[in-house]
Coordinates of C-alpha atoms and ligand atoms in Angstrom, one line a residue:
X18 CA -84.4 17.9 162.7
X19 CA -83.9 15.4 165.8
X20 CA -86.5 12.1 164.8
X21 CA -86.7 10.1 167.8
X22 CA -86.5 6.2 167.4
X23 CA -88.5 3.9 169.7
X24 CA -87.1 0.4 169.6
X25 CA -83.6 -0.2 168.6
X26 CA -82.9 -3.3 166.3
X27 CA -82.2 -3.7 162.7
X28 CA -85.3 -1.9 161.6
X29 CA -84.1 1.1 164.0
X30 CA -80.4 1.1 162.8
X31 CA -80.9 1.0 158.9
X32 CA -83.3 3.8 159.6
X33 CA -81.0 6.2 161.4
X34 CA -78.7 4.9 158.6
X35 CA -80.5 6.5 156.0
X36 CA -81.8 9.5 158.0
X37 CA -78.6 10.8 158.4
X38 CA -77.3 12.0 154.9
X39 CA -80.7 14.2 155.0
X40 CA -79.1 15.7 157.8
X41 CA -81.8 14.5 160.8
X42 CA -79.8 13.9 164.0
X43 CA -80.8 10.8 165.6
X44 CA -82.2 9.9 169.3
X45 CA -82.9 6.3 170.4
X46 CA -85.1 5.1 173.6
X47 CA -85.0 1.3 173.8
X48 CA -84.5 -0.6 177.5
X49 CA -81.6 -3.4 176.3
X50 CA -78.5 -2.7 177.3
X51 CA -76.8 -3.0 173.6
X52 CA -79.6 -2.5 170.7
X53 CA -78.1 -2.9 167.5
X54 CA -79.1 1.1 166.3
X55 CA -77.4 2.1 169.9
X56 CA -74.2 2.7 168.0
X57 CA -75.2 4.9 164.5
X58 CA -77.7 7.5 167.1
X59 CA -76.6 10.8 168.7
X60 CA -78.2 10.1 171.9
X61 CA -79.5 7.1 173.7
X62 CA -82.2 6.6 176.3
X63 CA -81.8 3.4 178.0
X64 CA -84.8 2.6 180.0
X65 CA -88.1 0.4 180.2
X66 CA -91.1 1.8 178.1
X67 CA -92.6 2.3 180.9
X68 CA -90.4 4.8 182.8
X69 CA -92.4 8.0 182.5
X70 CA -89.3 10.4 183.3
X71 CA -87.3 8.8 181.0
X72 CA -90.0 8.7 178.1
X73 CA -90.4 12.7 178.8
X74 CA -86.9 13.6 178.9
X75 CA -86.8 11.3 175.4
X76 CA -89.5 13.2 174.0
X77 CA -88.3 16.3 175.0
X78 CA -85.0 16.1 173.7
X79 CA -86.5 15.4 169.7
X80 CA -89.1 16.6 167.5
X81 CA -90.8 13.8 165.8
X82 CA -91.5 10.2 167.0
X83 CA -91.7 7.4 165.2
X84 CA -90.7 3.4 166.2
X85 CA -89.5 0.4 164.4
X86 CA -91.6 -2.5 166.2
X87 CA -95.3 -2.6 167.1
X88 CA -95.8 -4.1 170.4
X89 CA -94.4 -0.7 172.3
X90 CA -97.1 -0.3 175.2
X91 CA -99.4 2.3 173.5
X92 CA -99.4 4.3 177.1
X93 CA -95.6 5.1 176.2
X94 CA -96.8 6.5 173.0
X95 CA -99.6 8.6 174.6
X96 CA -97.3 10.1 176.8
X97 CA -94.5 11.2 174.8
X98 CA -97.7 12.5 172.0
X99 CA -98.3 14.5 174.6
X100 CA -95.5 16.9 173.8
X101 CA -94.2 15.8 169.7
X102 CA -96.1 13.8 167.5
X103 CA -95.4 10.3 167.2
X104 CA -96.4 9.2 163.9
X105 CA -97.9 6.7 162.9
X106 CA -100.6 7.4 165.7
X107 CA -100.8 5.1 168.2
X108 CA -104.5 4.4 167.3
X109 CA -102.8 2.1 164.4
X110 CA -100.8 0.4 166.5
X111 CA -103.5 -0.5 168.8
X112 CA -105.3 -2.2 165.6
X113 CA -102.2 -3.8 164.2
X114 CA -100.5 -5.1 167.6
X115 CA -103.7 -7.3 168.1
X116 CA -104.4 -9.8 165.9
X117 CA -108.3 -9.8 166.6
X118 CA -108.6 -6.4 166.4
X119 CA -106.2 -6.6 162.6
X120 CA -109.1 -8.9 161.3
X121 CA -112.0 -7.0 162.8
X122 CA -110.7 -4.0 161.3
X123 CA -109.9 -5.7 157.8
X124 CA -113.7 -7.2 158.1
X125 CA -115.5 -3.9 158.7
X126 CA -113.5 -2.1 156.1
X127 CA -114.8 -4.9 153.2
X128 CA -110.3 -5.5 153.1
X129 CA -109.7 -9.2 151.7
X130 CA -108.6 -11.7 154.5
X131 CA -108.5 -15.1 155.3
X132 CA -112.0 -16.4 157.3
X133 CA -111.7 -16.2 160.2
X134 CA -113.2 -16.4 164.0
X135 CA -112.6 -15.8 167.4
X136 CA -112.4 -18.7 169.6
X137 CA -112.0 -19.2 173.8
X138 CA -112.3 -22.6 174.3
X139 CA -112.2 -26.6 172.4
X140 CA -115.6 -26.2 172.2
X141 CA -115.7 -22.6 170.4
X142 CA -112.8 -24.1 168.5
X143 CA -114.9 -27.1 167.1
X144 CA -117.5 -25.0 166.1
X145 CA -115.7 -22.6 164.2
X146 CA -114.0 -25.6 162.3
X147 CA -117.4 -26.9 161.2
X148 CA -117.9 -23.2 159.9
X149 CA -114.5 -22.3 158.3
X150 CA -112.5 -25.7 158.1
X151 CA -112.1 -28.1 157.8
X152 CA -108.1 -27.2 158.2
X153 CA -106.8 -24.0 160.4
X154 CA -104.5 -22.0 161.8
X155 CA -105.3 -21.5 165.7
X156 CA -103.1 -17.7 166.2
X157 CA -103.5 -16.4 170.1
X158 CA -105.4 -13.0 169.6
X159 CA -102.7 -10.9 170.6
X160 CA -99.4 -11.0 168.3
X161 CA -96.8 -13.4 168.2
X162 CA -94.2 -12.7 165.3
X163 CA -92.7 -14.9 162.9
X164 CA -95.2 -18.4 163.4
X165 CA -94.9 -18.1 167.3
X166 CA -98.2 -19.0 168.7
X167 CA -99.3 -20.8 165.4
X168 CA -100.6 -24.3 165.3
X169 CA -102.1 -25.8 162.0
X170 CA -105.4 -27.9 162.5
X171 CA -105.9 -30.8 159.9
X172 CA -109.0 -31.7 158.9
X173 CA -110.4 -33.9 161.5
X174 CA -108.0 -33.3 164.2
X175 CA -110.0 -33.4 167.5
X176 CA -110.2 -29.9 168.7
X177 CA -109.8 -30.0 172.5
X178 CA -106.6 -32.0 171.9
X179 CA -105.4 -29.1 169.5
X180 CA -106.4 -26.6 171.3
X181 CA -104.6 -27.9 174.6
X182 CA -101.8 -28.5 172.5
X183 CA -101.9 -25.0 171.3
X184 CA -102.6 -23.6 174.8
X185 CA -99.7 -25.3 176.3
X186 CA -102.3 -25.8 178.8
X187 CA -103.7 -29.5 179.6
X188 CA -105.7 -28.7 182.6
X189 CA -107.2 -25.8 181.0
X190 CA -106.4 -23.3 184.0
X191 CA -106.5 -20.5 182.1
X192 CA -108.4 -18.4 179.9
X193 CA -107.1 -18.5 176.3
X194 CA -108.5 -16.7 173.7
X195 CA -107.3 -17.4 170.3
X196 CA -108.3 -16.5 166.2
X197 CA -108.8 -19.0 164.2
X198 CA -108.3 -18.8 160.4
X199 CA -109.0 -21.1 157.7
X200 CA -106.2 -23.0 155.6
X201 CA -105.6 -21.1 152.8
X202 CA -103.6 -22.9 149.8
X203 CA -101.9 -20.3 148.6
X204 CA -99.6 -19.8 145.5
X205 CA -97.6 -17.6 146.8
X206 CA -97.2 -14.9 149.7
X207 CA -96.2 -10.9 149.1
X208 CA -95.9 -8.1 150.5
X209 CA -96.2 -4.4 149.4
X210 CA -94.8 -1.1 151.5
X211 CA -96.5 2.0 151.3
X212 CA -96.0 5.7 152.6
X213 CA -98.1 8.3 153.3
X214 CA -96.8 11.8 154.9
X215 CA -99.2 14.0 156.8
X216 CA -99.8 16.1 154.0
X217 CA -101.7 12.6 152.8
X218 CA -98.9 12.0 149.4
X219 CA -98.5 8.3 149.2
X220 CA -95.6 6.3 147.5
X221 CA -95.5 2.9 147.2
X222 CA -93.1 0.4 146.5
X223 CA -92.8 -2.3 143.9
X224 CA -94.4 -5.3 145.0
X225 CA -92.1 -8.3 146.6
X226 CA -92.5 -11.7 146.3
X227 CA -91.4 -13.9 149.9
X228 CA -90.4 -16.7 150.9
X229 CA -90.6 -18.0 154.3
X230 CA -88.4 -20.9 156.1
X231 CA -90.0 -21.8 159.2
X232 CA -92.3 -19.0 159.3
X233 CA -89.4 -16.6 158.9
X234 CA -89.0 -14.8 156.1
X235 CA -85.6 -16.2 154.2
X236 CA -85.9 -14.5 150.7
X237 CA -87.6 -11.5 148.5
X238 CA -87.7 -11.7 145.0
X239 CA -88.8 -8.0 143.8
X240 CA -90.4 -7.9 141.1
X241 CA -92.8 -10.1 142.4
X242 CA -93.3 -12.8 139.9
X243 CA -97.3 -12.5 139.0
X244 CA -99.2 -10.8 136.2
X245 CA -99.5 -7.0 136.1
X246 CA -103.1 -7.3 137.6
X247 CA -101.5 -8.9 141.0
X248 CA -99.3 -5.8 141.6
X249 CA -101.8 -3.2 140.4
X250 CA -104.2 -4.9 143.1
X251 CA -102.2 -4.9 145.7
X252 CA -100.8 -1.8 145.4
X253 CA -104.3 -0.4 144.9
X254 CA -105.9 -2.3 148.5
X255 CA -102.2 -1.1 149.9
X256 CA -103.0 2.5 149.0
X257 CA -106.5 1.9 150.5
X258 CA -105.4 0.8 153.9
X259 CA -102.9 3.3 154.4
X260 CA -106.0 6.2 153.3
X261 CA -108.5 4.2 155.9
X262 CA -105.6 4.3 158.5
X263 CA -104.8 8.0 158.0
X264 CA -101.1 6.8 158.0
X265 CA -98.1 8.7 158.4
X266 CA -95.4 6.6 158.3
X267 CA -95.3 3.3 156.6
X268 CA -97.0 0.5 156.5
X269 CA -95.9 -2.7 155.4
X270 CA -99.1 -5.1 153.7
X271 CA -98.9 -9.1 153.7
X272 CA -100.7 -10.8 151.2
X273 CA -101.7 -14.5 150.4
X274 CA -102.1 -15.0 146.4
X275 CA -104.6 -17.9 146.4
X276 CA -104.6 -20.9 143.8
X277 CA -107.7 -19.6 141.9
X278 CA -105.8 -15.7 141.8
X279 CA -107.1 -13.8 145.0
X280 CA -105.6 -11.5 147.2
X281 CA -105.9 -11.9 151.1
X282 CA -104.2 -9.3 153.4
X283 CA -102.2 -11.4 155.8
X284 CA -100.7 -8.8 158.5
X285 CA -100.2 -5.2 158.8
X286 CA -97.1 -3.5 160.0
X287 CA -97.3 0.0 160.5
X288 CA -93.3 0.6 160.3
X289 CA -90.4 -0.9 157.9
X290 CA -90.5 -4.5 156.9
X291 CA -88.2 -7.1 156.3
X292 CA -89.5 -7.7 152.7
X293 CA -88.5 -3.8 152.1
X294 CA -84.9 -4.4 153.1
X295 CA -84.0 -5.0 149.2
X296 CA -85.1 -1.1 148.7
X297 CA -81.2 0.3 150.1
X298 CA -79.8 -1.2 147.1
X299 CA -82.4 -1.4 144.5
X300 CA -84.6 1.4 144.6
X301 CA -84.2 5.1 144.3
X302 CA -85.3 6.2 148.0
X303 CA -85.2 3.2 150.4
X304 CA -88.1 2.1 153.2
X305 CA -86.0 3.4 155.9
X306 CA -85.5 6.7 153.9
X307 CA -88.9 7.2 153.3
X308 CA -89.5 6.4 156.8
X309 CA -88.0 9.2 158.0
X310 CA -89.4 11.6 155.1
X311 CA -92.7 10.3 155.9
X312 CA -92.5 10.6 160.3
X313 CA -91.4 13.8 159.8
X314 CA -93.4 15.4 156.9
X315 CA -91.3 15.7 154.3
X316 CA -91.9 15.5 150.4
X317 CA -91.7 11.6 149.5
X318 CA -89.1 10.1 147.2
X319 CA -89.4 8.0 144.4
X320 CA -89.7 4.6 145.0
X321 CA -88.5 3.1 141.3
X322 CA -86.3 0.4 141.2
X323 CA -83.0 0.5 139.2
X324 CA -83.1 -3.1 139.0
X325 CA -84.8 -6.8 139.5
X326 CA -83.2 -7.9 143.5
X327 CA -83.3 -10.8 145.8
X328 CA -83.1 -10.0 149.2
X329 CA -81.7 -13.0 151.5
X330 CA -81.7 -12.9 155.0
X331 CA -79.2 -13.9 157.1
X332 CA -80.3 -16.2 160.4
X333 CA -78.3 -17.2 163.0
X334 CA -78.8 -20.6 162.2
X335 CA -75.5 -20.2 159.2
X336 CA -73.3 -18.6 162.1
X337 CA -70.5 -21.7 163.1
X338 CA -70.6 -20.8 166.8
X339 CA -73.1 -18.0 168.8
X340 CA -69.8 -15.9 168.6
X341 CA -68.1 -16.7 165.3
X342 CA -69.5 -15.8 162.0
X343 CA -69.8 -17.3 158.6
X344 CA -66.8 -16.4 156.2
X345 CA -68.2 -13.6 154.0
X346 CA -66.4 -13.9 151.0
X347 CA -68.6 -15.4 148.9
X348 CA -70.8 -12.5 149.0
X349 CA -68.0 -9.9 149.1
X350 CA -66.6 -11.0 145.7
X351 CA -70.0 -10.9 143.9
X352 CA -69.7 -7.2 142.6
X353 CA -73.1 -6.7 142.6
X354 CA -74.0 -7.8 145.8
X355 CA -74.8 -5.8 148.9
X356 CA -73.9 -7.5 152.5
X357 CA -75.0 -5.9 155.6
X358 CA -74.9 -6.8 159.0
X359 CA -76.9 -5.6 161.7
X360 CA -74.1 -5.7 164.9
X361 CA -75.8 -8.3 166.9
X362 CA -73.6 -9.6 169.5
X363 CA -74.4 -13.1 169.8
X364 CA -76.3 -15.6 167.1
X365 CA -79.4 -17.4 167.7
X366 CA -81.2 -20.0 165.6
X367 CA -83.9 -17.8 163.8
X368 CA -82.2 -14.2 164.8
X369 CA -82.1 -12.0 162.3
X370 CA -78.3 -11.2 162.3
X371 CA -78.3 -9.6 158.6
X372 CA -78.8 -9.5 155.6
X373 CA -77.3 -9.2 151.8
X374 CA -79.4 -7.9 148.2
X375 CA -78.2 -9.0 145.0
X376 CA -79.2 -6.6 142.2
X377 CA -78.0 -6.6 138.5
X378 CA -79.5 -6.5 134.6
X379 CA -83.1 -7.7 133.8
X380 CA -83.1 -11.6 134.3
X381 CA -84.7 -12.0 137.2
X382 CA -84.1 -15.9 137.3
X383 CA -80.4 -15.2 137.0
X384 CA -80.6 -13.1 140.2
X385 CA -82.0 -15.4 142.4
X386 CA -80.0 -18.5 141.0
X387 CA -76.8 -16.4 141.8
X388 CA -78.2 -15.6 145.4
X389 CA -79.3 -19.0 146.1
X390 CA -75.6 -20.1 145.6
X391 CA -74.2 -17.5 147.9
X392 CA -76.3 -18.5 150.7
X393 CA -75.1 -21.9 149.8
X394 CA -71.5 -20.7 149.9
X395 CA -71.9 -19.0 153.1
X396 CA -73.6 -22.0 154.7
X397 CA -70.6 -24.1 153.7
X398 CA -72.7 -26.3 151.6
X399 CA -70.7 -25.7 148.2
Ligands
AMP12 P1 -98.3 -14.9 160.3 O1 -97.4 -14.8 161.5 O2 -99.7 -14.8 160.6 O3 -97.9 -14.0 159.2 O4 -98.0 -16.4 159.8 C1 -96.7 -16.8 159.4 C2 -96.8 -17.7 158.2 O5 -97.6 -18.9 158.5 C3 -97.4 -17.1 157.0 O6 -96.4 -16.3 156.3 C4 -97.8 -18.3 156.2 O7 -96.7 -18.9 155.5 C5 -98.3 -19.2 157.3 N1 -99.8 -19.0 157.5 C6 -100.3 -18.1 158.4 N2 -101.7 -18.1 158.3 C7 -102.0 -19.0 157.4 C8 -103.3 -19.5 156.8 N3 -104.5 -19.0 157.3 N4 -103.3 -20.4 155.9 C9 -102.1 -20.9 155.4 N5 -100.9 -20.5 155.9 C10 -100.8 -19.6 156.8

């Protein structure tokens, strides 16, 4: 079978990765001139997503489409569905590239999530504090990834000097429109990855626990660490979303775990996630495995883990120079650990240039001591 890949970073690569021993041939349409999964794909379309004659000689040339990132124009996706299907549908992307929509959705579903409201001005802003805050998060309506286009409100902070601050937009030329979401004092944050093929079989994944630097995630400790009743619940509102969704493909679920033990879904991704990455090394059929088996509708594998893991990502920031990276030895001698890189050309402070999963016996605790010392060692810092 030829699966076609939309978008071509890390997420794209590690999937044509693992969609090649099952024998799939590999075809990649992304519009940068060197994407990282450009080099492990049989064919690649270079061109804007929105080059219709491109996008139809794409679509003709495979037989399922599928993409790694969610903010691909959904006309692109409509037009190459006209001749394969791209799954998932591009009706879940249109919910889960918009943050409003995302929440709307979650609300009218009864799905956990923060409070929240939609706000266009310092005057909606203050009002919606008085109902939800007194502290916030002010998120523009559309996407951002990774924190961008996040700014915390404390309580009592004057709200036409956050939002203008927010905006980036003193005179207030033009329109913003924004979601704002109350504080939530979480105890932790997780994540849980679910599949569903067309023939509606779901598999999900065991539960991680993350870590975020910066608002970038820097670290997955799978098991989660939390009672049974945490993962069965997650898994459970997981399995839900993914039914409501009438998902094929993945779909990647962020949860806040809040002080007094509720879940609150986050974000939605409808592809593979960075908190899944552990899954190459640690469980029996990786994310980017079951991506494929999923997109294309074949049987589901088994997602058990053969062991705890800690997944730790690899940011730019630890390279010496944009060109030169870290010495890897560290990481190379551990026997049990797993480094892998994702070809990027040049580091960048917060790029995701790799990443490396340290697996091995049943003490969790041990794991992520050991992994927090590589990083260390890689950094230079011991
Ligand atoms: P997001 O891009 O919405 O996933 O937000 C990035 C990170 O910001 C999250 O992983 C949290 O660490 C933090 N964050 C986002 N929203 C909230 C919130 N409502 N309350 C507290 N922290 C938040």
């Amino acid at each position: 079978m030829i699966l076609g890949l939309l978008g071509g970073g890390q997420l794209a690569r590690m999937t044509a990765l693992a969609a090649r021993p099952l024998g799939f041939r590999v075809h990649l349409f992304d519009p940068h001139p060197h994407p990282p999964a450009g080099v492990v794909c049989d064919q690649v379309w270079r061109a804007p997503f929105e080059d219709e004659q491109a996008l139809d000689a794409f679509a003709k040339s495979v037989e399922v489409a599928t993409l790694e990132f969610e903010n691909i124009p959904t006309a692109a996706l409509e037009r190459i569905g006209q001749r394969i299907p791209v799954r998932p549908h591009w009706n879940i992307l249109h919910i889960t590239q918009h943050r409003e929509r995302e929440k709307c959705f979650l609300r009218d579903k009864g799905f956990p999530h923060a409070p929240f409201r939609v706000v266009n001005n310092p005057a909606e802003l203050a009002a919606a504090l008085g109902e939800i805050g007194p502290a916030g998060v002010l998120k523009t309506a559309e996407f951002g990834y990774d924190g961008k286009g996040q700014r915390k409100i404390q309580p009592g902070e004057d709200a036409t000097t956050a939002w203008r601050d927010w905006s980036g937009d003193p005179e207030e030329r033009r329109p913003h429109r924004g979601v704002l979401e109350g504080f939530i004092d979480f105890q932790a944050e997780l994540s849980v990855i679910v599949a569903r093929n067309p023939a509606g079989e779901l598999a999900t994944f065991p539960v991680s626990e993350n870590e975020h630097e910066h608002h970038i995630l820097s670290a997955s400790i799978v098991p989660g660490r939390f009672p049974p009743a945490v993962h069965a619940e997650a898994r459970r509102i997981a399995e839900a979303l993914a039914v409501e969704l009438a998902l094929e493909g993945l779909l990647a679920v962020e949860f806040f775990l809040t002080r007094d033990g509720r879940l609150l879904v986050n974000e939605l991704a409808p592809r593979p996630h960075n908190s899944g990455h552990h899954t190459i090394d640690a469980c029996v059929t990786s994310q980017f495995e079951q991506h494929a088996r999923a997109v294309s509708g074949l049987p589901l594998g088994a997602t058990d883990a053969h062991s705890p893991a800690v997944m730790i990502n690899l940011l730019g920031d630890l390279w010496p120079a944009p060109d030169r990276e870290p010495d890897w030895r560290p990481i190379l001698r551990e026997p049990r650990a797993k480094l892998h890189l994702y070809g990027k050309e040049r580091a960048a402070p917060g790029r995701k240039m790799g990443h490396f999963t340290l697996t091995g016996g049943n003490d969790l605790e041990a794991i992520l001591q050991k992994a927090r010392g590589l990083k260390r060692a890689i950094a230079g810092e011991v």
